[in-house]
Coordinates of N, CA and C in Angstrom, one line a residue:
M4 N -92.6 -74.1 -24.0 CA -93.9 -74.7 -23.9 C -94.4 -75.0 -25.3
Q5 N -94.7 -76.3 -25.6 CA -95.2 -76.6 -26.9 C -96.7 -76.5 -27.0
R6 N -97.0 -76.3 -28.3 CA -98.5 -76.1 -28.6 C -99.0 -77.5 -28.9
S7 N -100.2 -77.7 -28.5 CA -100.9 -79.0 -28.7 C -101.3 -79.0 -30.2
I8 N -101.2 -80.2 -30.8 CA -101.6 -80.3 -32.2 C -103.1 -80.2 -32.4
T9 N -103.9 -80.4 -31.4 CA -105.3 -80.2 -31.5 C -105.7 -78.8 -31.4
Y10 N -104.9 -77.9 -30.9 CA -105.2 -76.5 -30.8 C -104.7 -75.8 -32.0
Q11 N -105.7 -75.6 -32.9 CA -105.4 -75.0 -34.2 C -106.3 -73.8 -34.5
D12 N -106.5 -73.0 -33.5 CA -107.4 -71.8 -33.7 C -106.9 -70.9 -34.7
T13 N -105.6 -70.6 -34.8 CA -105.1 -69.7 -35.8 C -105.3 -70.3 -37.2
V14 N -105.1 -71.5 -37.4 CA -105.2 -72.1 -38.7 C -106.6 -72.1 -39.2
T15 N -107.6 -72.4 -38.3 CA -109.0 -72.4 -38.7 C -109.5 -71.0 -39.0
T16 N -109.0 -70.0 -38.2 CA -109.4 -68.6 -38.4 C -108.8 -68.1 -39.7
F17 N -107.6 -68.5 -40.0 CA -107.0 -68.1 -41.3 C -107.8 -68.8 -42.5
F18 N -108.2 -70.0 -42.3 CA -109.1 -70.7 -43.3 C -110.4 -69.9 -43.5
Y19 N -111.0 -69.5 -42.4 CA -112.3 -68.7 -42.6 C -112.1 -67.4 -43.3
V20 N -110.9 -66.8 -43.0 CA -110.7 -65.5 -43.7 C -110.5 -65.7 -45.2
A21 N -109.7 -66.8 -45.6 CA -109.5 -67.1 -47.0 C -110.9 -67.5 -47.6
A22 N -111.7 -68.2 -46.9 CA -113.0 -68.6 -47.5 C -113.9 -67.3 -47.6
Y23 N -113.8 -66.4 -46.7 CA -114.6 -65.2 -46.8 C -114.1 -64.3 -48.0
I24 N -112.8 -64.3 -48.3 CA -112.3 -63.6 -49.4 C -112.8 -64.1 -50.7
V25 N -112.8 -65.4 -50.8 CA -113.4 -66.1 -52.0 C -114.9 -65.8 -52.1
Y26 N -115.6 -66.0 -51.0 CA -117.0 -65.8 -50.9 C -117.4 -64.3 -51.3
S27 N -116.7 -63.3 -50.8 CA -117.0 -62.0 -51.1 C -116.8 -61.6 -52.6
S28 N -115.8 -62.3 -53.2 CA -115.6 -62.1 -54.6 C -116.8 -62.7 -55.4
I29 N -117.3 -63.8 -55.0 CA -118.4 -64.4 -55.6 C -119.7 -63.6 -55.4
A30 N -119.8 -63.0 -54.1 CA -121.0 -62.3 -53.7 C -121.1 -60.9 -54.5
T31 N -120.0 -60.4 -54.9 CA -120.0 -59.2 -55.7 C -120.5 -59.4 -57.1
I32 N -120.3 -60.6 -57.6 CA -120.8 -61.0 -58.9 C -122.3 -61.4 -58.9
Y33 N -122.7 -62.1 -57.9 CA -124.1 -62.6 -57.7 C -124.7 -61.8 -56.6
P34 N -125.6 -60.9 -56.8 CA -126.2 -60.1 -55.7 C -127.2 -60.8 -54.8
F35 N -127.6 -62.0 -55.2 CA -128.5 -62.8 -54.3 C -127.7 -63.4 -53.1
L36 N -126.4 -63.4 -53.1 CA -125.6 -63.9 -52.0 C -125.4 -62.7 -51.0
P37 N -125.7 -62.9 -49.8 CA -125.6 -61.8 -48.8 C -124.1 -61.5 -48.5
P38 N -123.7 -60.3 -48.2 CA -122.3 -60.0 -48.0 C -121.8 -60.4 -46.6
L39 N -122.6 -61.0 -45.8 CA -122.3 -61.5 -44.4 C -121.8 -60.4 -43.5
F40 N -122.3 -59.2 -43.7 CA -121.9 -58.1 -42.9 C -122.3 -58.3 -41.4
A41 N -123.5 -58.8 -41.1 CA -123.9 -59.0 -39.8 C -123.2 -60.1 -39.1
V42 N -122.8 -61.1 -39.9 CA -121.9 -62.2 -39.4 C -120.6 -61.6 -38.9
L43 N -120.0 -60.7 -39.7 CA -118.8 -60.1 -39.4 C -118.9 -59.3 -38.1
F44 N -120.1 -58.7 -37.9 CA -120.4 -57.9 -36.7 C -120.4 -58.8 -35.5
V45 N -121.0 -59.9 -35.6 CA -121.1 -60.9 -34.5 C -119.7 -61.4 -34.2
L46 N -118.9 -61.7 -35.2 CA -117.5 -62.2 -35.0 C -116.7 -61.1 -34.4
F47 N -116.9 -59.8 -34.8 CA -116.2 -58.7 -34.2 C -116.5 -58.6 -32.7
L48 N -117.8 -58.7 -32.4 CA -118.2 -58.6 -31.0 C -117.6 -59.7 -30.2
K49 N -117.6 -60.9 -30.7 CA -117.0 -62.1 -30.0 C -115.5 -61.9 -29.8
A50 N -114.8 -61.4 -30.8 CA -113.4 -61.2 -30.6 C -113.1 -60.1 -29.6
L51 N -113.9 -59.1 -29.6 CA -113.7 -58.0 -28.5 C -114.0 -58.5 -27.1
E52 N -115.1 -59.3 -27.0 CA -115.4 -59.8 -25.7 C -114.4 -60.8 -25.2
E53 N -113.9 -61.7 -26.0 CA -112.9 -62.6 -25.6 C -111.5 -62.1 -25.6
Q54 N -111.3 -60.8 -26.0 CA -110.0 -60.2 -26.1 C -109.0 -61.0 -26.9
N55 N -109.5 -61.5 -28.0 CA -108.7 -62.3 -28.9 C -108.2 -61.4 -30.0
F56 N -106.9 -60.9 -29.9 CA -106.4 -59.9 -30.8 C -106.3 -60.5 -32.3
L57 N -105.9 -61.7 -32.4 CA -105.7 -62.3 -33.7 C -107.0 -62.4 -34.4
N58 N -108.1 -62.9 -33.8 CA -109.4 -63.0 -34.4 C -109.9 -61.6 -34.8
L59 N -109.6 -60.6 -33.9 CA -110.0 -59.2 -34.2 C -109.3 -58.7 -35.4
L60 N -108.1 -59.0 -35.5 CA -107.3 -58.6 -36.7 C -107.8 -59.2 -38.0
F61 N -108.2 -60.5 -37.9 CA -108.7 -61.2 -39.1 C -110.1 -60.7 -39.5
V62 N -110.9 -60.4 -38.5 CA -112.2 -59.9 -38.8 C -112.1 -58.5 -39.4
S63 N -111.2 -57.7 -38.8 CA -111.0 -56.3 -39.3 C -110.5 -56.4 -40.8
F64 N -109.7 -57.3 -41.1 CA -109.2 -57.5 -42.5 C -110.4 -57.8 -43.4
C65 N -111.3 -58.7 -42.9 CA -112.5 -59.0 -43.7 C -113.4 -57.8 -43.9
L66 N -113.5 -57.0 -42.9 CA -114.3 -55.8 -43.0 C -113.7 -54.8 -44.0
L67 N -112.4 -54.7 -44.0 CA -111.7 -53.9 -45.0 C -112.0 -54.4 -46.4
I68 N -112.0 -55.7 -46.6 CA -112.4 -56.3 -47.9 C -113.8 -55.9 -48.3
F69 N -114.7 -56.0 -47.3 CA -116.1 -55.6 -47.5 C -116.2 -54.2 -47.9
E70 N -115.5 -53.3 -47.3 CA -115.5 -51.9 -47.6 C -114.9 -51.6 -49.0
A71 N -113.9 -52.3 -49.4 CA -113.3 -52.2 -50.7 C -114.2 -52.7 -51.8
N72 N -114.9 -53.8 -51.6 CA -115.8 -54.3 -52.6 C -117.0 -53.4 -52.8
N73 N -117.5 -52.7 -51.7 CA -118.7 -51.8 -51.8 C -118.3 -50.4 -51.9
S74 N -117.1 -50.0 -52.1 CA -116.6 -48.6 -52.2 C -117.1 -47.7 -51.1
Y75 N -116.9 -48.2 -49.8 CA -117.2 -47.4 -48.7 C -115.9 -46.8 -48.2
I76 N -116.1 -45.9 -47.2 CA -115.0 -45.2 -46.6 C -114.1 -46.1 -45.8
L77 N -112.8 -46.0 -46.0 CA -111.8 -46.9 -45.3 C -112.0 -46.8 -43.8
F78 N -112.0 -47.9 -43.1 CA -112.1 -48.1 -41.7 C -113.4 -47.6 -41.1
S79 N -114.4 -47.4 -42.0 CA -115.7 -46.9 -41.4 C -116.5 -48.0 -40.7
S80 N -116.4 -49.2 -41.2 CA -117.1 -50.3 -40.6 C -116.5 -50.7 -39.2
I81 N -115.2 -50.7 -39.2 CA -114.5 -51.0 -37.9 C -114.8 -49.9 -36.9
T82 N -114.8 -48.6 -37.3 CA -115.1 -47.6 -36.4 C -116.6 -47.7 -35.9
F83 N -117.5 -48.0 -36.8 CA -118.9 -48.1 -36.5 C -119.1 -49.3 -35.5
F84 N -118.5 -50.4 -35.8 CA -118.7 -51.5 -34.9 C -118.1 -51.3 -33.5
Y85 N -117.0 -50.6 -33.5 CA -116.4 -50.3 -32.1 C -117.3 -49.3 -31.4
I86 N -117.9 -48.3 -32.1 CA -118.8 -47.4 -31.4 C -120.0 -48.1 -30.9
L87 N -120.5 -49.1 -31.7 CA -121.7 -49.9 -31.3 C -121.3 -50.7 -30.0
Y88 N -120.1 -51.3 -30.1 CA -119.7 -52.1 -29.0 C -119.6 -51.3 -27.7
K89 N -119.0 -50.2 -27.7 CA -118.8 -49.4 -26.5 C -120.1 -48.6 -26.0
L90 N -120.9 -48.1 -26.9 CA -122.0 -47.3 -26.5 C -123.4 -47.9 -26.6
V91 N -123.6 -48.7 -27.6 CA -125.0 -49.2 -27.8 C -125.2 -50.6 -27.2
M92 N -124.3 -51.5 -27.4 CA -124.5 -52.9 -27.0 C -124.7 -53.1 -25.5
P93 N -124.0 -52.3 -24.6 CA -124.3 -52.5 -23.2 C -125.8 -52.2 -22.8
K94 N -126.4 -51.2 -23.5 CA -127.8 -50.8 -23.3 C -128.7 -51.9 -23.8
I95 N -128.3 -52.5 -25.0 CA -129.1 -53.6 -25.5 C -129.1 -54.8 -24.6
Y96 N -127.9 -55.1 -24.1 CA -127.8 -56.3 -23.2 C -128.6 -56.1 -21.9
T97 N -128.7 -54.9 -21.4 CA -129.6 -54.7 -20.2 C -131.0 -54.6 -20.6
S98 N -131.4 -54.2 -21.8 CA -132.8 -54.0 -22.1 C -133.5 -55.3 -22.5
F99 N -132.8 -56.1 -23.2 CA -133.4 -57.4 -23.7 C -132.9 -58.6 -22.9
S100 N -133.8 -59.5 -22.7 CA -133.3 -60.7 -22.0 C -133.3 -61.9 -22.9
C101 N -134.1 -61.9 -24.0 CA -134.1 -63.0 -24.9 C -133.0 -62.9 -25.9
T102 N -132.4 -64.0 -26.3 CA -131.2 -64.0 -27.2 C -131.6 -63.7 -28.6
N103 N -132.8 -64.1 -29.0 CA -133.3 -63.9 -30.4 C -133.5 -62.4 -30.6
C104 N -134.0 -61.7 -29.6 CA -134.1 -60.2 -29.7 C -132.8 -59.5 -29.8
I105 N -131.8 -60.0 -29.1 CA -130.5 -59.5 -29.2 C -129.9 -59.7 -30.6
K106 N -130.1 -60.9 -31.1 CA -129.6 -61.3 -32.5 C -130.3 -60.5 -33.6
V107 N -131.6 -60.2 -33.4 CA -132.3 -59.3 -34.4 C -131.7 -57.9 -34.3
S108 N -131.4 -57.5 -33.1 CA -130.8 -56.1 -32.9 C -129.4 -56.1 -33.5
Y109 N -128.6 -57.2 -33.4 CA -127.3 -57.2 -34.1 C -127.5 -56.9 -35.6
I110 N -128.4 -57.6 -36.2 CA -128.5 -57.5 -37.7 C -129.1 -56.2 -38.1
L111 N -130.1 -55.7 -37.4 CA -130.7 -54.4 -37.8 C -129.7 -53.3 -37.5
L112 N -129.0 -53.4 -36.4 CA -128.0 -52.3 -36.2 C -126.8 -52.4 -37.2
S113 N -126.4 -53.6 -37.6 CA -125.3 -53.7 -38.5 C -125.7 -53.1 -39.9
Y114 N -126.8 -53.5 -40.4 CA -127.2 -53.0 -41.8 C -127.8 -51.6 -41.8
I115 N -128.8 -51.4 -41.0 CA -129.5 -50.1 -41.1 C -128.7 -49.0 -40.4
G116 N -128.1 -49.4 -39.2 CA -127.2 -48.4 -38.6 C -126.0 -48.0 -39.4
Y117 N -125.4 -49.0 -40.1 CA -124.2 -48.7 -40.9 C -124.6 -47.8 -42.1
F118 N -125.8 -48.0 -42.6 CA -126.3 -47.1 -43.7 C -126.4 -45.7 -43.2
F119 N -127.0 -45.5 -42.0 CA -127.1 -44.1 -41.5 C -125.7 -43.6 -41.1
F120 N -124.8 -44.4 -40.7 CA -123.4 -44.0 -40.3 C -122.7 -43.5 -41.6
I121 N -122.8 -44.3 -42.7 CA -122.2 -43.9 -43.9 C -122.8 -42.7 -44.5
S122 N -124.1 -42.5 -44.4 CA -124.8 -41.3 -44.8 C -124.3 -40.1 -44.0
F123 N -124.1 -40.3 -42.7 CA -123.6 -39.2 -41.9 C -122.2 -38.8 -42.3
L124 N -121.3 -39.8 -42.5 CA -120.0 -39.5 -42.9 C -120.0 -38.9 -44.3
G125 N -120.9 -39.3 -45.2 CA -121.0 -38.8 -46.5 C -121.4 -37.3 -46.5
N126 N -122.3 -37.0 -45.6 CA -122.7 -35.6 -45.5 C -121.5 -34.7 -44.9
I127 N -120.8 -35.2 -44.0 CA -119.7 -34.5 -43.4 C -118.6 -34.2 -44.4
F128 N -118.1 -35.3 -45.1 CA -117.0 -35.2 -46.0 C -117.4 -35.0 -47.5
L129 N -118.7 -34.7 -47.7 CA -119.2 -34.5 -49.1 C -119.0 -35.6 -50.1
F130 N -119.2 -36.8 -49.6 CA -119.1 -38.0 -50.5 C -120.5 -38.3 -51.0
P131 N -120.6 -39.0 -52.1 CA -122.0 -39.4 -52.5 C -122.6 -40.4 -51.5
L132 N -123.9 -40.2 -51.4 CA -124.6 -41.0 -50.4 C -124.7 -42.5 -51.0
P133 N -124.7 -43.5 -50.1 CA -124.8 -44.8 -50.6 C -126.2 -45.1 -51.0
D134 N -126.3 -46.0 -52.0 CA -127.7 -46.5 -52.5 C -128.2 -47.6 -51.6
I135 N -129.5 -47.5 -51.3 CA -130.1 -48.6 -50.5 C -131.1 -49.2 -51.5
D136 N -131.0 -50.5 -51.6 CA -131.9 -51.3 -52.5 C -132.7 -52.3 -51.7
Y137 N -133.6 -53.0 -52.4 CA -134.5 -54.0 -51.7 C -133.7 -55.3 -51.3
Y138 N -132.5 -55.4 -51.8 CA -131.8 -56.6 -51.4 C -131.4 -56.6 -49.9
I139 N -131.4 -55.4 -49.3 CA -131.1 -55.3 -47.9 C -132.1 -56.1 -47.0
I140 N -133.3 -56.1 -47.4 CA -134.3 -56.8 -46.6 C -134.0 -58.3 -46.8
Y141 N -133.7 -58.7 -47.9 CA -133.4 -60.1 -48.2 C -132.1 -60.5 -47.4
Y142 N -131.1 -59.6 -47.4 CA -129.9 -59.9 -46.7 C -130.1 -60.0 -45.2
I143 N -131.0 -59.1 -44.7 CA -131.3 -59.2 -43.2 C -132.0 -60.5 -42.8
V144 N -132.9 -61.0 -43.7 CA -133.6 -62.2 -43.4 C -132.6 -63.4 -43.4
I145 N -131.8 -63.5 -44.5 CA -130.9 -64.6 -44.6 C -129.8 -64.6 -43.5
E146 N -129.3 -63.4 -43.2 CA -128.3 -63.4 -42.2 C -128.8 -63.6 -40.8
F147 N -130.1 -63.3 -40.6 CA -130.7 -63.7 -39.3 C -130.6 -65.2 -39.0
F148 N -130.9 -66.0 -40.1 CA -130.8 -67.4 -39.9 C -129.3 -67.8 -39.7
I149 N -128.4 -67.2 -40.4 CA -127.0 -67.5 -40.2 C -126.5 -67.1 -38.8
V150 N -126.9 -66.0 -38.3 CA -126.5 -65.5 -37.0 C -127.1 -66.3 -35.9
S151 N -128.4 -66.8 -36.1 CA -129.0 -67.6 -35.1 C -128.3 -69.0 -34.9
I152 N -127.6 -69.4 -35.9 CA -126.8 -70.6 -35.8 C -125.5 -70.4 -35.0
L153 N -124.9 -69.2 -35.1 CA -123.7 -68.9 -34.4 C -123.9 -68.9 -32.9

């Protein structure tokens, strides 16, 4: 069975991963660029819901790059996102009916929830606690507009 030339999902996903690697490198230099953490959360959820293993692998790789750039614990974001997907997101889907409320919850859970998750892991394994700065509010606002487009 041949593949259609118009079906290039793998190529476009690989292009997005390469673009994210370049963007994350630039975002570490310029702090006014958001790290697109909530966008990765939305893409992670979409890959899990569609059961697309290749996209899940690429998003997980991007999350590992995010962790490496910010000196977080290895595989902590992937673990946190999977816990949210299995335990929290079904309750949010049943509680909220508007899509904007769900998108706001995506962003707040991804940033604020991940901070508490990293703090929890830091207390367990005696790692230094992550710093929270005022850029987080800016990142939440910017990424809300980006996620509302998705």
